[in-house]
Amino acid sequence: WVLNSLANGLGIGGMAVVARRIGAKEQAAAEHATWQTILLGLIVSLFLGAVGMVAAEPLLSLLGADAVVLPLGLAYLRVAFGGTFTIILVFIINAMLRGAGEARLSMQVLFLSTAATVVLEPALVFGFGPIPELGVAGAAFAFVLGYGVGLTLQLVILLRGKARIRINVHDLRPDFPLMGRIIGIALPSTVQMTLRSSSRLAIVALVAAYGTYATAGYGVANRLMLLALIPCFGLGNAAGTLVGQNLGAGKAERAERSAWWVSAYSGVYMAVVATALVILAPTLISFFDPTPAVVSFGTECVRIVSLSMIFSAVGVVLARGFDGAGNTVPAMTINLVSLWILEVPLAFALSRVLGLGAIGVWWGRALSNMANGLLFAVWFRRGKWKERQV
């Protein structure tokens, strides 16, 4: 998760720079930024991979791996860390493809990576024909090789000029000042993603206090709501591209208008889906786990939290709008406030202090979602992001 956060953060930094250059019709500058982001991602991933391979054993021991688990974890992590550059670069290059308006190519890369991983996984884990049985290490090899296939497709696209950006083989020297600007954009985004994943762990810990059924019900409900939110991330990526390219073209008002329209589409979509979730909650939860107590907890969670996701749908889009402008500090700040200053303390206070039990956790999440969307809307409306230079 930490590596994914880093990859997505670096990708957002590259996406913002590339989208701005494409919008300004500065093709050479866009291609230069593309290569510098790739080079930066390669340097960072090789460093992290080397550190990870050395630190794998003490990290696993720190997390409580016993004598049986430790060799299995090491077998997986050493392969995964050795090939982590494939995973990080796929995320980074896909973000830049989206920034250039090539969302279709980005989707094709992820589809190919996933398909290759699914095919390789059983063959490498269990063995197939001349391929030996590799067990847990085979799962790691499948993951790395699957993303390696996607990375190969990306390099073909960039080298052969199949997208609006390409790698210029005559301009491969490092540009450290530009790398520094990309890191400056990427760092707040990386921090906010880490804040999100760590806050989710805290919420799970609060729910776990109410037993296995509560944890299972929350797990199913949370996955259903995350599934419902996925199209909003797609709309958010579109908003980021539109904002970045319009700012690059010197059309700041159109950039703002685009983001508001996309957020409206996202909010309307989520209103329809949230209503369906509220009505169908018992049926959907019982499809995954028919245990009555699990269905009860899961239904309760969905019916309290779902409608607040309309605010989340707007927040996701406007956050990507900030990212497209290269102004990643607001998203980091708002997520810090809504997740760690509001959600986790509210969930704790309502469930433990006021004695509402698991219902208090659900209300903590719902109120946090509402605050998140409103804060993004107010901050975006101020318009300071239009002045950001990247």
Short mmCIF file of C-alpha atoms in Angstrom, two decimals:
data_model
loop_
_atom_site.label_atom_id
_atom_site.label_comp_id
_atom_site.label_asym_id
_atom_site.label_seq_id
_atom_site.Cartn_x
_atom_site.Cartn_y
_atom_site.Cartn_z
CA TRP A 1 0.00 0.00 0.00
CA VAL A 2 2.85 2.38 0.77
CA LEU A 3 4.43 1.70 -2.62
CA ASN A 4 1.07 2.15 -4.35
CA SER A 5 0.63 5.50 -2.60
CA LEU A 6 4.08 6.58 -3.73
CA ALA A 7 3.48 5.47 -7.32
CA ASN A 8 0.15 7.27 -7.50
CA GLY A 9 1.68 10.39 -5.94
CA LEU A 10 4.53 10.52 -8.48
CA GLY A 11 2.01 9.83 -11.24
CA ILE A 12 -0.11 12.81 -10.19
CA GLY A 13 3.00 15.03 -10.25
CA GLY A 14 3.84 13.91 -13.79
CA MET A 15 0.20 14.10 -14.90
CA ALA A 16 -0.15 17.72 -13.77
CA VAL A 17 2.99 18.82 -15.63
CA VAL A 18 2.17 16.87 -18.80
CA ALA A 19 -1.48 18.03 -18.90
CA ARG A 20 -0.41 21.67 -18.51
CA ARG A 21 2.16 21.35 -21.35
CA ILE A 22 -0.31 19.58 -23.65
CA GLY A 23 -2.91 22.29 -23.02
CA ALA A 24 -0.33 24.96 -23.86
CA LYS A 25 0.53 23.02 -27.08
CA GLU A 26 4.14 22.69 -25.89
CA GLN A 27 4.71 19.19 -27.28
CA ALA A 28 8.47 19.08 -26.73
CA ALA A 29 8.08 20.23 -23.11
CA ALA A 30 5.38 17.59 -22.52
CA GLU A 31 7.65 14.85 -23.89
CA HIS A 32 10.55 16.15 -21.81
CA ALA A 33 8.39 16.05 -18.67
CA THR A 34 7.26 12.51 -19.55
CA TRP A 35 10.80 11.16 -19.66
CA GLN A 36 11.87 13.04 -16.51
CA THR A 37 8.94 11.56 -14.57
CA ILE A 38 9.75 8.06 -15.82
CA LEU A 39 13.42 8.51 -14.89
CA LEU A 40 12.45 9.79 -11.45
CA GLY A 41 10.11 6.82 -10.94
CA LEU A 42 12.85 4.40 -12.01
CA ILE A 43 15.40 5.89 -9.60
CA VAL A 44 12.94 5.87 -6.69
CA SER A 45 11.68 2.34 -7.40
CA LEU A 46 15.16 0.83 -7.71
CA PHE A 47 16.17 2.48 -4.42
CA LEU A 48 13.04 1.27 -2.64
CA GLY A 49 13.39 -2.19 -4.16
CA ALA A 50 16.97 -2.52 -2.88
CA VAL A 51 16.03 -1.27 0.60
CA GLY A 52 12.99 -3.57 0.64
CA MET A 53 14.98 -6.67 -0.23
CA VAL A 54 17.43 -5.97 2.59
CA ALA A 55 14.74 -4.97 5.10
CA ALA A 56 12.20 -7.70 4.21
CA GLU A 57 13.17 -10.09 7.02
CA PRO A 58 13.26 -7.54 9.89
CA LEU A 59 10.02 -5.97 8.62
CA LEU A 60 8.23 -9.31 8.62
CA SER A 61 9.60 -10.14 12.07
CA LEU A 62 8.43 -6.74 13.34
CA LEU A 63 4.93 -7.56 12.08
CA GLY A 64 4.95 -10.81 14.04
CA ALA A 65 5.76 -13.39 11.36
CA ASP A 66 6.56 -16.71 13.04
CA ALA A 67 8.97 -19.44 11.92
CA VAL A 68 6.40 -20.91 9.50
CA VAL A 69 5.27 -17.63 7.96
CA LEU A 70 8.68 -15.92 7.72
CA PRO A 71 10.20 -17.99 4.86
CA LEU A 72 6.94 -17.71 2.87
CA GLY A 73 6.82 -13.94 3.36
CA LEU A 74 10.49 -13.62 2.38
CA ALA A 75 9.96 -15.70 -0.75
CA TYR A 76 7.19 -13.34 -1.84
CA LEU A 77 8.66 -10.00 -0.79
CA ARG A 78 12.13 -10.51 -2.25
CA VAL A 79 10.66 -11.17 -5.69
CA ALA A 80 8.09 -8.38 -5.33
CA PHE A 81 10.67 -5.81 -4.18
CA GLY A 82 13.08 -6.93 -6.91
CA GLY A 83 10.47 -6.19 -9.57
CA THR A 84 8.71 -3.27 -7.90
CA PHE A 85 9.91 -0.92 -10.67
CA THR A 86 7.39 -2.52 -13.05
CA ILE A 87 4.45 -1.76 -10.74
CA ILE A 88 5.53 1.81 -9.92
CA LEU A 89 6.30 2.71 -13.55
CA VAL A 90 2.99 1.33 -14.84
CA PHE A 91 1.06 3.57 -12.43
CA ILE A 92 3.24 6.61 -13.22
CA ILE A 93 3.06 6.26 -17.01
CA ASN A 94 -0.68 5.57 -16.92
CA ALA A 95 -1.22 8.80 -14.98
CA MET A 96 0.71 10.74 -17.63
CA LEU A 97 -1.26 9.07 -20.44
CA ARG A 98 -4.46 10.24 -18.73
CA GLY A 99 -2.97 13.71 -18.37
CA ALA A 100 -2.40 13.75 -22.12
CA GLY A 101 -6.04 12.73 -22.70
CA GLU A 102 -5.25 9.08 -23.51
CA ALA A 103 -7.51 7.39 -20.94
CA ARG A 104 -8.36 4.59 -23.40
CA LEU A 105 -4.70 3.58 -23.73
CA SER A 106 -4.32 3.72 -19.94
CA MET A 107 -7.27 1.34 -19.57
CA GLN A 108 -5.81 -1.04 -22.18
CA VAL A 109 -2.51 -1.19 -20.27
CA LEU A 110 -4.24 -2.09 -16.98
CA PHE A 111 -6.45 -4.65 -18.72
CA LEU A 112 -3.40 -6.33 -20.28
CA SER A 113 -1.48 -6.28 -16.95
CA THR A 114 -4.41 -7.83 -15.08
CA ALA A 115 -5.05 -10.47 -17.75
CA ALA A 116 -1.37 -11.46 -17.85
CA THR A 117 -1.26 -11.75 -14.05
CA VAL A 118 -4.42 -13.90 -13.96
CA VAL A 119 -2.98 -16.27 -16.59
CA LEU A 120 0.49 -16.48 -15.03
CA GLU A 121 -0.66 -16.87 -11.42
CA PRO A 122 -1.85 -20.52 -11.45
CA ALA A 123 0.89 -21.59 -13.88
CA LEU A 124 3.69 -20.23 -11.68
CA VAL A 125 2.15 -21.11 -8.29
CA PHE A 126 1.18 -24.70 -9.11
CA GLY A 127 3.45 -25.41 -12.08
CA PHE A 128 2.41 -26.09 -15.66
CA GLY A 129 4.25 -28.27 -18.20
CA PRO A 130 7.95 -27.33 -18.09
CA ILE A 131 7.25 -24.54 -15.57
CA PRO A 132 8.15 -25.74 -12.04
CA GLU A 133 5.88 -25.24 -9.05
CA LEU A 134 7.07 -22.02 -7.37
CA GLY A 135 4.43 -21.69 -4.65
CA VAL A 136 4.24 -18.32 -2.91
CA ALA A 137 7.19 -16.97 -4.90
CA GLY A 138 5.24 -17.84 -8.05
CA ALA A 139 2.47 -15.47 -6.98
CA ALA A 140 5.02 -12.65 -6.70
CA PHE A 141 6.59 -13.52 -10.06
CA ALA A 142 3.12 -13.48 -11.68
CA PHE A 143 2.40 -10.05 -10.21
CA VAL A 144 5.72 -8.57 -11.33
CA LEU A 145 5.66 -10.17 -14.78
CA GLY A 146 2.02 -9.19 -15.32
CA TYR A 147 2.87 -5.54 -14.72
CA GLY A 148 6.03 -6.04 -16.77
CA VAL A 149 3.83 -6.91 -19.75
CA GLY A 150 1.87 -3.70 -19.19
CA LEU A 151 5.09 -1.69 -18.91
CA THR A 152 6.30 -3.19 -22.21
CA LEU A 153 3.09 -2.05 -23.93
CA GLN A 154 3.52 1.44 -22.46
CA LEU A 155 7.10 1.68 -23.78
CA VAL A 156 5.96 0.58 -27.23
CA ILE A 157 3.23 3.27 -27.14
CA LEU A 158 5.67 5.98 -26.05
CA LEU A 159 8.54 5.01 -28.35
CA ARG A 160 6.40 4.59 -31.47
CA GLY A 161 4.36 7.74 -30.95
CA LYS A 162 1.03 5.97 -30.49
CA ALA A 163 -0.12 8.61 -27.96
CA ARG A 164 -0.09 12.39 -27.67
CA ILE A 165 3.13 12.05 -25.70
CA ARG A 166 6.24 10.06 -26.50
CA ILE A 167 9.77 9.46 -25.28
CA ASN A 168 12.31 11.51 -27.20
CA VAL A 169 15.44 9.33 -27.44
CA HIS A 170 17.53 12.46 -28.10
CA ASP A 171 16.56 14.01 -24.76
CA LEU A 172 17.36 11.44 -22.10
CA ARG A 173 19.51 13.55 -19.76
CA PRO A 174 18.23 14.08 -16.20
CA ASP A 175 16.62 17.46 -15.52
CA PHE A 176 16.92 17.73 -11.75
CA PRO A 177 15.09 21.09 -11.36
CA LEU A 178 12.06 19.65 -13.18
CA MET A 179 12.26 16.47 -11.09
CA GLY A 180 12.23 18.68 -8.01
CA ARG A 181 9.03 20.42 -9.18
CA ILE A 182 7.39 17.05 -9.86
CA ILE A 183 8.33 15.83 -6.37
CA GLY A 184 6.93 19.05 -4.91
CA ILE A 185 3.57 18.32 -6.57
CA ALA A 186 3.68 14.59 -5.78
CA LEU A 187 4.62 14.72 -2.09
CA PRO A 188 1.33 16.12 -0.68
CA SER A 189 -0.62 13.67 -2.83
CA THR A 190 1.42 10.76 -1.49
CA VAL A 191 0.86 11.95 2.08
CA GLN A 192 -2.92 12.26 1.60
CA MET A 193 -3.16 8.70 0.20
CA THR A 194 -1.21 7.41 3.19
CA LEU A 195 -3.55 9.34 5.51
CA ARG A 196 -6.53 7.66 3.85
CA SER A 197 -5.20 4.10 4.08
CA SER A 198 -4.06 4.53 7.70
CA SER A 199 -7.42 6.03 8.75
CA ARG A 200 -9.19 2.99 7.30
CA LEU A 201 -7.07 0.80 9.58
CA ALA A 202 -8.17 2.88 12.56
CA ILE A 203 -11.85 2.51 11.62
CA VAL A 204 -11.48 -1.26 11.25
CA ALA A 205 -9.90 -1.38 14.71
CA LEU A 206 -12.91 0.50 16.16
CA VAL A 207 -15.37 -1.84 14.41
CA ALA A 208 -13.46 -4.94 15.53
CA ALA A 209 -14.29 -4.13 19.16
CA TYR A 210 -17.92 -5.11 18.42
CA GLY A 211 -17.05 -8.62 17.33
CA THR A 212 -16.54 -10.79 14.27
CA TYR A 213 -20.03 -10.25 12.86
CA ALA A 214 -19.65 -6.46 12.98
CA THR A 215 -16.25 -6.69 11.28
CA ALA A 216 -17.59 -9.01 8.59
CA GLY A 217 -20.67 -6.84 8.00
CA TYR A 218 -18.55 -3.71 7.75
CA GLY A 219 -16.15 -5.48 5.39
CA VAL A 220 -18.92 -6.40 2.94
CA ALA A 221 -20.63 -2.99 3.24
CA ASN A 222 -17.37 -1.12 2.73
CA ARG A 223 -16.51 -3.10 -0.39
CA LEU A 224 -19.95 -2.49 -1.87
CA MET A 225 -19.60 1.24 -1.30
CA LEU A 226 -16.05 1.31 -2.70
CA LEU A 227 -17.30 -0.51 -5.79
CA ALA A 228 -20.00 2.12 -6.20
CA LEU A 229 -17.36 4.86 -5.93
CA ILE A 230 -15.07 3.52 -8.69
CA PRO A 231 -16.79 5.39 -11.58
CA CYS A 232 -16.32 8.62 -9.60
CA PHE A 233 -12.55 8.07 -9.69
CA GLY A 234 -12.80 7.69 -13.46
CA LEU A 235 -14.74 10.95 -13.67
CA GLY A 236 -12.17 12.52 -11.37
CA ASN A 237 -9.35 11.52 -13.73
CA ALA A 238 -11.26 13.20 -16.55
CA ALA A 239 -11.65 16.35 -14.44
CA GLY A 240 -7.92 16.41 -13.66
CA THR A 241 -7.06 16.19 -17.35
CA LEU A 242 -9.58 18.89 -18.31
CA VAL A 243 -8.36 21.26 -15.59
CA GLY A 244 -4.68 20.76 -16.43
CA GLN A 245 -5.08 21.12 -20.19
CA ASN A 246 -7.39 24.16 -19.94
CA LEU A 247 -5.02 25.90 -17.55
CA GLY A 248 -2.18 25.16 -19.95
CA ALA A 249 -4.23 26.74 -22.74
CA GLY A 250 -4.80 29.84 -20.58
CA LYS A 251 -8.52 29.12 -20.12
CA ALA A 252 -8.85 29.13 -16.35
CA GLU A 253 -12.60 29.79 -16.31
CA ARG A 254 -13.26 26.85 -18.61
CA ALA A 255 -11.05 24.71 -16.37
CA GLU A 256 -13.24 25.60 -13.38
CA ARG A 257 -16.48 25.10 -15.31
CA SER A 258 -15.32 21.66 -16.49
CA ALA A 259 -14.57 20.51 -12.95
CA TRP A 260 -17.96 21.68 -11.63
CA TRP A 261 -19.81 19.93 -14.45
CA VAL A 262 -17.93 16.67 -13.92
CA SER A 263 -18.56 16.87 -10.16
CA ALA A 264 -22.27 17.38 -10.88
CA TYR A 265 -22.31 14.26 -13.07
CA SER A 266 -20.53 12.36 -10.29
CA GLY A 267 -22.98 13.58 -7.64
CA VAL A 268 -26.06 12.65 -9.70
CA TYR A 269 -24.64 9.20 -10.46
CA MET A 270 -23.92 8.59 -6.78
CA ALA A 271 -27.39 9.79 -5.72
CA VAL A 272 -28.95 7.11 -7.94
CA VAL A 273 -26.55 4.36 -6.82
CA ALA A 274 -26.78 5.30 -3.12
CA THR A 275 -30.57 5.14 -3.27
CA ALA A 276 -30.35 1.67 -4.80
CA LEU A 277 -27.88 0.58 -2.09
CA VAL A 278 -30.21 1.78 0.67
CA ILE A 279 -33.15 -0.16 -0.82
CA LEU A 280 -31.23 -3.33 -1.71
CA ALA A 281 -28.80 -3.42 1.22
CA PRO A 282 -30.10 -6.61 2.94
CA THR A 283 -30.17 -8.53 -0.35
CA LEU A 284 -26.69 -7.41 -1.39
CA ILE A 285 -25.09 -8.11 2.00
CA SER A 286 -26.71 -11.55 2.27
CA PHE A 287 -25.44 -12.46 -1.22
CA PHE A 288 -21.88 -12.33 0.18
CA ASP A 289 -22.63 -13.54 3.72
CA PRO A 290 -26.14 -14.73 4.71
CA THR A 291 -25.34 -14.87 8.44
CA PRO A 292 -28.19 -12.84 10.04
CA ALA A 293 -25.92 -10.83 12.35
CA VAL A 294 -23.57 -9.96 9.47
CA VAL A 295 -26.52 -8.88 7.32
CA SER A 296 -27.83 -6.72 10.17
CA PHE A 297 -24.53 -4.90 10.75
CA GLY A 298 -23.81 -4.54 7.02
CA THR A 299 -27.30 -3.22 6.21
CA GLU A 300 -27.11 -0.73 9.05
CA CYS A 301 -23.75 0.55 7.78
CA VAL A 302 -24.87 0.86 4.14
CA ARG A 303 -28.10 2.68 5.03
CA ILE A 304 -26.33 5.24 7.22
CA VAL A 305 -23.22 5.86 5.10
CA SER A 306 -24.44 5.47 1.49
CA LEU A 307 -26.24 8.79 1.03
CA SER A 308 -23.26 10.69 2.46
CA MET A 309 -21.24 9.29 -0.45
CA ILE A 310 -22.93 11.87 -2.70
CA PHE A 311 -20.61 14.37 -0.99
CA SER A 312 -17.68 11.95 -1.41
CA ALA A 313 -18.44 11.69 -5.14
CA VAL A 314 -18.12 15.47 -5.50
CA GLY A 315 -15.00 15.54 -3.31
CA VAL A 316 -13.24 12.86 -5.37
CA VAL A 317 -13.73 14.84 -8.59
CA LEU A 318 -12.67 18.19 -7.14
CA ALA A 319 -9.62 16.57 -5.53
CA ARG A 320 -8.53 15.38 -8.97
CA GLY A 321 -9.25 18.88 -10.25
CA PHE A 322 -6.73 20.24 -7.74
CA ASP A 323 -4.29 17.52 -8.83
CA GLY A 324 -4.70 18.49 -12.49
CA ALA A 325 -3.82 22.07 -11.56
CA GLY A 326 -0.71 20.79 -9.79
CA ASN A 327 -2.07 22.14 -6.49
CA THR A 328 -1.99 19.01 -4.32
CA VAL A 329 -1.78 20.67 -0.88
CA PRO A 330 -5.57 21.31 -0.55
CA ALA A 331 -6.42 17.61 -1.03
CA MET A 332 -3.83 16.62 1.56
CA THR A 333 -5.09 19.21 4.05
CA ILE A 334 -8.77 18.39 3.56
CA ASN A 335 -8.17 14.66 3.92
CA LEU A 336 -6.14 15.27 7.08
CA VAL A 337 -9.04 17.29 8.54
CA SER A 338 -11.90 15.05 7.40
CA LEU A 339 -10.22 11.72 8.18
CA TRP A 340 -8.04 12.26 11.24
CA ILE A 341 -9.57 15.35 12.88
CA LEU A 342 -13.21 14.45 12.17
CA GLU A 343 -13.83 10.83 11.13
CA VAL A 344 -11.68 8.83 13.53
CA PRO A 345 -12.38 11.02 16.64
CA LEU A 346 -16.12 11.23 15.79
CA ALA A 347 -16.37 7.47 15.27
CA PHE A 348 -14.62 6.89 18.59
CA ALA A 349 -16.68 9.47 20.50
CA LEU A 350 -20.05 8.39 19.11
CA SER A 351 -19.39 4.66 19.51
CA ARG A 352 -17.48 4.55 22.80
CA VAL A 353 -18.12 7.79 24.70
CA LEU A 354 -21.82 8.21 23.83
CA GLY A 355 -22.31 4.45 23.79
CA LEU A 356 -23.94 4.15 20.33
CA GLY A 357 -21.85 1.10 19.50
CA ALA A 358 -21.17 0.27 15.85
CA ILE A 359 -23.87 2.75 14.77
CA GLY A 360 -21.60 5.50 16.12
CA VAL A 361 -18.82 4.36 13.79
CA TRP A 362 -21.18 4.47 10.79
CA TRP A 363 -22.31 8.00 11.70
CA GLY A 364 -18.70 9.07 12.14
CA ARG A 365 -17.99 7.97 8.58
CA ALA A 366 -21.13 9.60 7.21
CA LEU A 367 -20.45 12.98 8.85
CA SER A 368 -16.84 12.86 7.68
CA ASN A 369 -17.93 12.17 4.08
CA MET A 370 -20.24 15.18 4.17
CA ALA A 371 -17.52 17.43 5.59
CA ASN A 372 -15.04 16.17 2.98
CA GLY A 373 -17.27 17.08 0.02
CA LEU A 374 -18.24 20.47 1.45
CA LEU A 375 -14.64 21.42 2.25
CA PHE A 376 -13.51 20.52 -1.28
CA ALA A 377 -16.36 22.56 -2.79
CA VAL A 378 -15.61 25.65 -0.67
CA TRP A 379 -11.84 25.49 -1.25
CA PHE A 380 -12.21 24.85 -4.99
CA ARG A 381 -14.66 27.77 -5.31
CA ARG A 382 -12.05 30.14 -3.88
CA GLY A 383 -10.09 29.62 -7.13
CA LYS A 384 -6.55 30.08 -5.82
CA TRP A 385 -5.56 26.87 -7.62
CA LYS A 386 -5.80 28.77 -10.94
CA GLU A 387 -2.66 30.68 -10.01
CA ARG A 388 -0.53 27.57 -9.45
CA GLN A 389 2.53 27.45 -11.74
CA VAL A 390 3.90 24.06 -12.74
#
